[in-house]
Tab-separated table of C-alpha atoms in Angstrom:
chain	number	residue	atom	x	y	z
W	1	MET	CA	-20.210	10.559	-16.871
W	2	THR	CA	-17.392	8.373	-18.173
W	3	TYR	CA	-14.118	7.045	-16.890
W	4	SER	CA	-11.388	4.890	-18.338
W	5	LEU	CA	-8.477	2.753	-17.258
W	6	THR	CA	-5.149	4.553	-17.559
W	7	PRO	CA	-3.572	3.696	-19.937
W	8	ARG	CA	-6.399	1.938	-21.822
W	9	ASN	CA	-5.238	-0.920	-24.015
W	10	GLU	CA	-5.675	-4.659	-24.346
W	11	GLY	CA	-2.647	-5.214	-22.121
W	12	ASN	CA	-4.776	-4.123	-19.145
W	13	LEU	CA	-7.041	-7.184	-19.453
W	14	PRO	CA	-6.349	-10.660	-18.093
W	15	ALA	CA	-5.865	-13.457	-20.580
W	16	VAL	CA	-9.146	-15.157	-21.462
W	17	SER	CA	-7.504	-18.459	-20.507
W	18	ALA	CA	-6.687	-17.204	-16.974
W	19	PRO	CA	-7.974	-19.494	-14.186
W	20	PRO	CA	-11.505	-18.500	-13.101
W	21	LEU	CA	-11.955	-16.450	-9.975
W	22	ILE	CA	-8.460	-15.024	-9.840
W	23	ARG	CA	-8.919	-12.270	-7.319
W	24	LEU	CA	-8.681	-8.721	-8.660
W	25	ASP	CA	-7.953	-5.783	-6.371
W	26	ALA	CA	-9.204	-2.240	-6.033
W	27	TYR	CA	-8.311	0.641	-3.749
W	28	VAL	CA	-10.015	3.883	-2.743
W	29	ALA	CA	-7.715	6.505	-1.224
W	30	GLU	CA	-8.741	8.969	1.483
W	31	ASP	CA	-9.403	11.625	-1.169
W	32	GLY	CA	-11.548	9.285	-3.298
W	33	SER	CA	-8.881	8.505	-5.905
W	34	THR	CA	-9.617	5.015	-7.199
W	35	VAL	CA	-7.334	2.253	-8.447
W	36	VAL	CA	-8.227	-1.089	-10.069
W	37	ASN	CA	-5.434	-3.631	-10.616
W	38	GLY	CA	-2.729	-0.995	-10.502
W	39	HIS	CA	-4.468	1.438	-12.885
W	40	LEU	CA	-5.821	4.795	-11.758
W	41	LEU	CA	-9.427	5.313	-12.854
W	42	GLU	CA	-10.161	8.664	-14.467
W	43	MET	CA	-13.641	9.637	-13.318
W	44	GLY	CA	-15.636	12.578	-14.552
W	45	GLY	CA	-18.142	14.558	-12.530
W	46	THR	CA	-19.202	13.094	-9.215
W	47	ARG	CA	-19.240	9.395	-10.093
W	48	PRO	CA	-18.904	7.413	-6.842
W	49	PRO	CA	-15.755	5.273	-6.568
W	50	ASN	CA	-17.793	2.142	-5.787
W	51	GLU	CA	-19.732	2.437	-9.070
W	52	ALA	CA	-16.537	2.968	-11.058
W	53	ILE	CA	-14.939	-0.056	-9.381
W	54	LEU	CA	-17.942	-2.305	-10.091
W	55	ASP	CA	-18.037	-1.238	-13.749
W	56	ALA	CA	-14.313	-1.870	-14.187
W	57	ILE	CA	-14.462	-5.293	-12.542
W	58	ALA	CA	-17.563	-6.243	-14.550
W	59	MET	CA	-15.506	-5.515	-17.677
W	60	PHE	CA	-13.024	-8.153	-16.546
W	61	ALA	CA	-15.864	-10.596	-15.849
W	62	ARG	CA	-17.245	-10.117	-19.363
W	63	THR	CA	-13.773	-10.597	-20.819
W	64	LEU	CA	-13.307	-13.846	-18.880
W	65	ARG	CA	-16.942	-14.900	-19.391
W	66	ALA	CA	-16.930	-15.981	-15.775
W	67	PRO	CA	-17.533	-14.554	-12.292
W	68	VAL	CA	-14.661	-12.529	-10.888
W	69	ALA	CA	-13.515	-12.255	-7.285
W	70	ALA	CA	-12.287	-8.907	-6.002
W	71	THR	CA	-10.856	-7.405	-2.829
W	72	VAL	CA	-11.532	-3.695	-2.333
W	73	ILE	CA	-9.608	-1.687	0.255
W	74	ASP	CA	-11.582	1.497	0.896
W	75	ARG	CA	-9.643	3.966	3.033
W	76	THR	CA	-12.565	6.430	3.081
W	77	VAL	CA	-14.418	4.044	5.396
W	78	LEU	CA	-11.445	1.965	6.679
W	79	GLN	CA	-12.912	-1.239	5.279
W	80	VAL	CA	-11.980	-4.281	3.213
W	81	ALA	CA	-14.801	-5.514	0.973
W	82	ARG	CA	-14.807	-8.975	-0.612
W	83	LEU	CA	-16.822	-9.157	-3.829
W	84	ARG	CA	-18.146	-11.470	-6.496
W	85	VAL	CA	-18.884	-9.703	-9.786
W	86	TYR	CA	-20.630	-11.449	-12.682
W	87	PRO	CA	-20.536	-10.938	-16.478
W	88	ASP	CA	-24.113	-9.534	-16.449
W	89	GLY	CA	-22.925	-6.674	-14.226
W	90	SER	CA	-24.447	-7.971	-11.003
W	91	SER	CA	-22.391	-8.192	-7.849
W	92	ARG	CA	-22.595	-9.209	-4.227
W	93	THR	CA	-20.417	-8.838	-1.173
W	94	ILE	CA	-19.362	-11.820	0.881
W	95	ALA	CA	-17.908	-12.417	4.310
W	96	ASP	CA	-14.236	-13.146	4.844
W	97	GLU	CA	-14.858	-16.848	5.436
W	98	GLU	CA	-16.564	-17.133	2.018
W	99	ASP	CA	-13.568	-15.692	0.171
W	100	LEU	CA	-11.203	-17.686	-2.009
W	101	PRO	CA	-8.988	-19.982	0.046
W	102	PRO	CA	-5.620	-18.389	0.811
W	103	GLY	CA	-2.309	-19.942	-0.123
W	104	LEU	CA	0.940	-19.392	-1.951
W	105	GLU	CA	-0.369	-21.053	-5.103
W	106	ARG	CA	-3.296	-18.661	-5.487
W	107	THR	CA	-1.180	-15.640	-4.593
W	108	ALA	CA	1.349	-16.668	-7.255
W	109	ALA	CA	-1.418	-17.068	-9.857
W	110	GLU	CA	-2.895	-13.654	-9.066
W	111	GLU	CA	0.468	-11.923	-9.173
W	112	ALA	CA	1.366	-13.691	-12.423
W	113	ALA	CA	-1.783	-12.219	-13.981
W	114	PHE	CA	-1.087	-8.742	-12.594
W	115	PRO	CA	2.658	-8.553	-11.733
W	116	PRO	CA	3.653	-6.208	-8.881
W	117	LEU	CA	6.798	-5.191	-10.771
W	118	ALA	CA	4.697	-3.985	-13.711
W	119	ARG	CA	2.816	-1.810	-11.241
W	120	VAL	CA	6.087	-0.416	-9.904
W	121	GLU	CA	7.065	0.494	-13.482
W	122	ARG	CA	3.765	2.358	-13.894
W	123	ILE	CA	4.340	4.227	-10.627
W	124	THR	CA	7.804	5.208	-11.855
W	125	GLN	CA	6.400	6.467	-15.147
W	126	HIS	CA	3.914	8.725	-13.345
W	127	ALA	CA	6.666	10.047	-11.070
W	128	GLN	CA	8.991	10.763	-13.994
W	129	ARG	CA	6.228	12.818	-15.618
W	130	GLY	CA	5.847	14.810	-12.409
W	131	GLU	CA	2.473	13.219	-11.629
W	132	LEU	CA	3.339	12.706	-7.987
W	133	HIS	CA	-0.230	12.448	-6.693
W	134	ALA	CA	-1.081	9.665	-9.148
W	135	ALA	CA	2.188	7.883	-8.391
W	136	SER	CA	1.555	8.128	-4.649
W	137	VAL	CA	-2.000	6.749	-4.877
W	138	LEU	CA	-0.779	3.805	-6.982
W	139	ALA	CA	2.047	3.156	-4.520
W	140	SER	CA	-0.370	3.210	-1.581
W	141	ALA	CA	-2.685	0.772	-3.365
W	142	LEU	CA	0.191	-1.581	-4.133
W	143	ARG	CA	1.538	-1.461	-0.576
W	144	GLU	CA	-1.895	-2.007	1.008
W	145	HIS	CA	-2.773	-5.014	-1.124
W	146	LEU	CA	0.652	-6.631	-0.840
W	147	THR	CA	0.540	-6.171	2.924
W	148	LEU	CA	-2.958	-7.630	3.115
W	149	ARG	CA	-1.991	-10.680	1.024
W	150	ARG	CA	1.585	-11.287	2.132
W	151	GLY	CA	2.108	-9.495	5.435
W	152	ALA	CA	3.948	-6.298	6.303
W	153	GLU	CA	7.359	-7.988	6.477
W	154	ASP	CA	7.153	-9.418	2.957
W	155	GLU	CA	9.926	-8.177	0.656
W	156	LEU	CA	7.590	-6.790	-2.010
W	157	ALA	CA	5.390	-5.109	0.605
W	158	LEU	CA	8.471	-3.487	2.150
W	159	GLU	CA	9.683	-2.233	-1.229
W	160	ALA	CA	6.260	-0.746	-1.972
W	161	ARG	CA	6.268	1.043	1.389
W	162	ALA	CA	9.753	2.411	0.705
W	163	ILE	CA	8.600	3.726	-2.685
W	164	GLU	CA	5.585	5.330	-1.030
W	165	ALA	CA	7.860	6.996	1.537
W	166	TYR	CA	10.107	8.392	-1.201
W	167	LEU	CA	7.133	9.797	-3.130
W	168	ALA	CA	5.835	11.454	0.050
W	169	TYR	CA	9.271	13.047	0.455
W	170	LEU	CA	9.156	14.377	-3.117
W	171	ARG	CA	5.697	15.831	-2.453
W	172	GLY	CA	6.988	17.610	0.656
W	173	ASP	CA	4.924	15.502	3.060
W	174	TYR	CA	7.831	14.858	5.388
W	175	MET	CA	5.717	13.576	8.277
W	176	LEU	CA	4.187	10.811	6.167
W	177	SER	CA	7.553	10.063	4.591
W	178	THR	CA	9.140	9.717	8.031
W	179	VAL	CA	6.380	7.432	9.300
W	180	LEU	CA	6.529	5.134	6.256
W	181	ALA	CA	10.321	5.034	6.150
W	182	LEU	CA	10.545	4.370	9.893
W	183	THR	CA	8.239	1.380	9.507
W	184	VAL	CA	10.515	-0.067	6.815
W	185	ALA	CA	13.578	0.614	8.964
W	186	ARG	CA	11.929	-0.894	12.045
W	187	ILE	CA	11.116	-4.114	10.204
W	188	ARG	CA	14.608	-4.314	8.669
W	189	CYS	CA	16.199	-3.851	12.093
W	190	ARG	CA	14.137	-6.741	13.362
W	191	THR	CA	14.528	-9.117	10.410
W	192	ASP	CA	17.738	-8.263	8.492
W	193	LEU	CA	20.261	-5.957	10.157
W	194	SER	CA	22.642	-6.242	7.210
W	195	ARG	CA	20.140	-4.290	5.092
W	196	ALA	CA	18.851	-1.935	7.763
W	197	ALA	CA	21.314	0.998	7.630
W	198	PRO	CA	20.156	2.424	4.242
W	199	GLU	CA	16.539	2.293	5.429
W	200	VAL	CA	17.378	4.063	8.698
W	201	ALA	CA	19.253	6.647	6.625
W	202	ARG	CA	16.187	7.280	4.444
W	203	ALA	CA	14.020	7.694	7.523
W	204	THR	CA	16.591	10.090	8.986
W	205	ALA	CA	16.627	12.190	5.801
W	206	ALA	CA	12.849	12.687	6.035
W	207	TRP	CA	12.987	13.279	9.807
W	208	GLN	CA	15.547	16.060	9.327
W	209	ARG	CA	12.858	18.037	7.441
W	210	LEU	CA	10.311	17.848	10.278
W	211	LEU	CA	9.423	21.076	12.056
W	212	ASP	CA	7.078	19.868	14.800
W	213	GLU	CA	9.299	19.583	17.867
W	214	GLY	CA	7.210	16.874	19.478
W	215	GLN	CA	7.504	14.692	16.391
W	216	VAL	CA	11.180	15.561	16.073
W	217	ALA	CA	11.779	14.308	19.614
W	218	THR	CA	9.615	11.169	19.421
W	219	ARG	CA	10.739	10.005	15.986
W	220	GLY	CA	14.297	11.114	16.665
W	221	GLN	CA	14.575	8.937	19.758
W	222	GLU	CA	13.492	5.914	17.725
W	223	LEU	CA	16.021	6.750	15.019
W	224	LEU	CA	18.774	7.162	17.601
W	225	HIS	CA	17.841	3.807	19.116
W	226	MET	CA	18.160	2.217	15.647
W	227	TRP	CA	21.516	3.854	14.907
W	228	GLU	CA	22.902	2.770	18.282
W	229	HIS	CA	21.673	-0.775	17.726
W	230	LEU	CA	23.347	-0.885	14.301
W	231	SER	CA	26.545	0.460	15.837
W	232	ALA	CA	26.520	-2.105	18.632
W	233	GLU	CA	26.067	-4.912	16.099
W	234	GLY	CA	28.874	-3.644	13.856
W	235	TYR	CA	26.689	-2.431	10.973
W	236	LEU	CA	27.368	1.311	11.271
W	237	ARG	CA	30.275	1.307	8.806
W	238	GLU	CA	29.580	3.978	6.190
W	239	PRO	CA	30.926	7.451	7.060
W	240	ALA	CA	27.710	8.987	5.699
W	241	HIS	CA	25.634	6.846	8.039
W	242	GLN	CA	27.872	7.703	10.979
W	243	ALA	CA	27.379	11.384	10.169
W	244	MET	CA	23.592	10.943	10.069
W	245	ALA	CA	23.609	9.182	13.426
W	246	GLN	CA	25.605	12.057	14.900
W	247	ALA	CA	23.201	14.571	13.339
W	248	VAL	CA	20.305	12.873	15.139
W	249	ARG	CA	22.176	12.991	18.460
W	250	THR	CA	23.036	16.654	17.976
W	251	ARG	CA	19.509	17.728	17.082
W	252	LEU	CA	17.986	15.843	19.999
W	253	ALA	CA	20.539	17.298	22.401
W	254	ARG	CA	19.865	20.793	21.071
W	255	GLY	CA	16.128	20.350	21.594
W	256	ASP	CA	16.727	18.933	25.085
W	257	ARG	CA	13.618	16.783	24.879
W	258	SER	CA	13.779	13.533	26.801
W	259	VAL	CA	11.536	10.864	25.255
W	260	PRO	CA	11.824	7.195	26.244
W	261	ALA	CA	13.107	4.826	23.576
W	262	PRO	CA	10.240	2.952	21.891
W	263	ALA	CA	9.376	-0.528	23.012
W	264	ALA	CA	10.354	-3.371	20.724
W	265	VAL	CA	7.710	-4.156	18.119
W	266	PRO	CA	6.693	-7.838	18.069
W	267	ALA	CA	7.363	-9.887	14.963
W	268	LEU	CA	4.565	-10.126	12.408
W	269	THR	CA	3.078	-13.233	10.887
W	270	VAL	CA	3.020	-13.298	7.088
W	271	GLY	CA	-0.528	-12.965	5.781
W	272	GLU	CA	-2.080	-11.446	8.886
W	273	GLY	CA	-2.842	-8.202	7.056
W	274	PRO	CA	-1.889	-4.559	7.576
W	275	ALA	CA	-0.120	-5.112	10.882
W	276	ALA	CA	2.661	-2.497	10.605
W	277	PRO	CA	2.352	-0.333	13.728
W	278	GLU	CA	1.507	2.853	11.816
W	279	ASP	CA	-1.216	1.304	9.617
W	280	GLU	CA	-4.813	2.016	10.556
W	281	PRO	CA	-6.691	-1.302	10.825
W	282	LEU	CA	-9.398	-2.128	8.296
W	283	ARG	CA	-12.781	-3.571	9.213
W	284	PRO	CA	-13.736	-6.819	7.457
W	285	THR	CA	-16.538	-6.896	4.935
W	286	ARG	CA	-20.165	-7.733	5.672
W	287	ARG	CA	-22.523	-9.741	3.487
W	288	GLY	CA	-24.880	-7.584	1.456
W	289	LEU	CA	-22.870	-4.370	1.764
W	290	ARG	CA	-25.173	-2.071	-0.183
W	291	ARG	CA	-22.685	0.115	-2.023
W	292	PHE	CA	-21.056	-2.926	-3.664
W	293	THR	CA	-24.251	-4.887	-4.369
W	294	ARG	CA	-25.869	-4.596	-7.806
W	295	ARG	CA	-28.643	-6.327	-9.683
W	296	PRO	CA	-28.106	-7.790	-13.194
W	297	GLY	CA	-27.738	-5.364	-16.078
W	298	ARG	CA	-26.519	-2.417	-14.015
W	299	SER	CA	-22.930	-2.241	-15.335
W	300	ALA	CA	-21.949	0.571	-17.682
W	301	GLU	CA	-20.788	-0.382	-21.149
């Protein structure tokens, strides 16, 4: 069976002169959809995602003529795997403490080789063609890796989460859209109130489509708490936002469900990983993880 990077062209490859061991990234969604460096892999038959990922990363290693580092977020098993892949197709997994040293300089080098904004453009292209599933998987991959590298409060990670929330709304998954948008709004309310109202509005728009009364009450109370906080701080200025705040009050009053306001969420430390309250934690890698370990000569050409 074959697969290919989408789209497949020389622009997908790193420059041969790129610094060695720039860390690549891969992502496996809950449904098995697989992304490498912001490109969705098209896999035929029943090819396992781990094999497709190793083949794709080995292609980069051959291009660079040097070992390649990679971080794989696999949502099917809730795990982060750290890899070394070599030009001969062999690979091994390593422990977190063996990974490339963190730091702004390395993050900048990795993102210069594979710019997040170029990935956003690709997500937009898929969405414009009506390929909402592909766009959503790419957005999830971008958000997860940015959050892992930079922290949930990072500006790029927040933007990726907001894009993911919007795509969930377009797909009609209003629960997921509400959860994602509420996380963005929650962080904005904690870090930058001047930019919070539009995010609370987006979360409210998704919440208004919810049908489950328990979720309506729980999420609605958090939204109301945010709107009241914005009002108290003088940031509830737009008539449209005032109308949305009133709509939340009215719906909660009509449902007559009393749910305590959520406790304040503690501030996050940049770089600590997927720490947004709604994100399921990922287990760290183990040395010798079998599904990502290969002997020389095993990569597909």
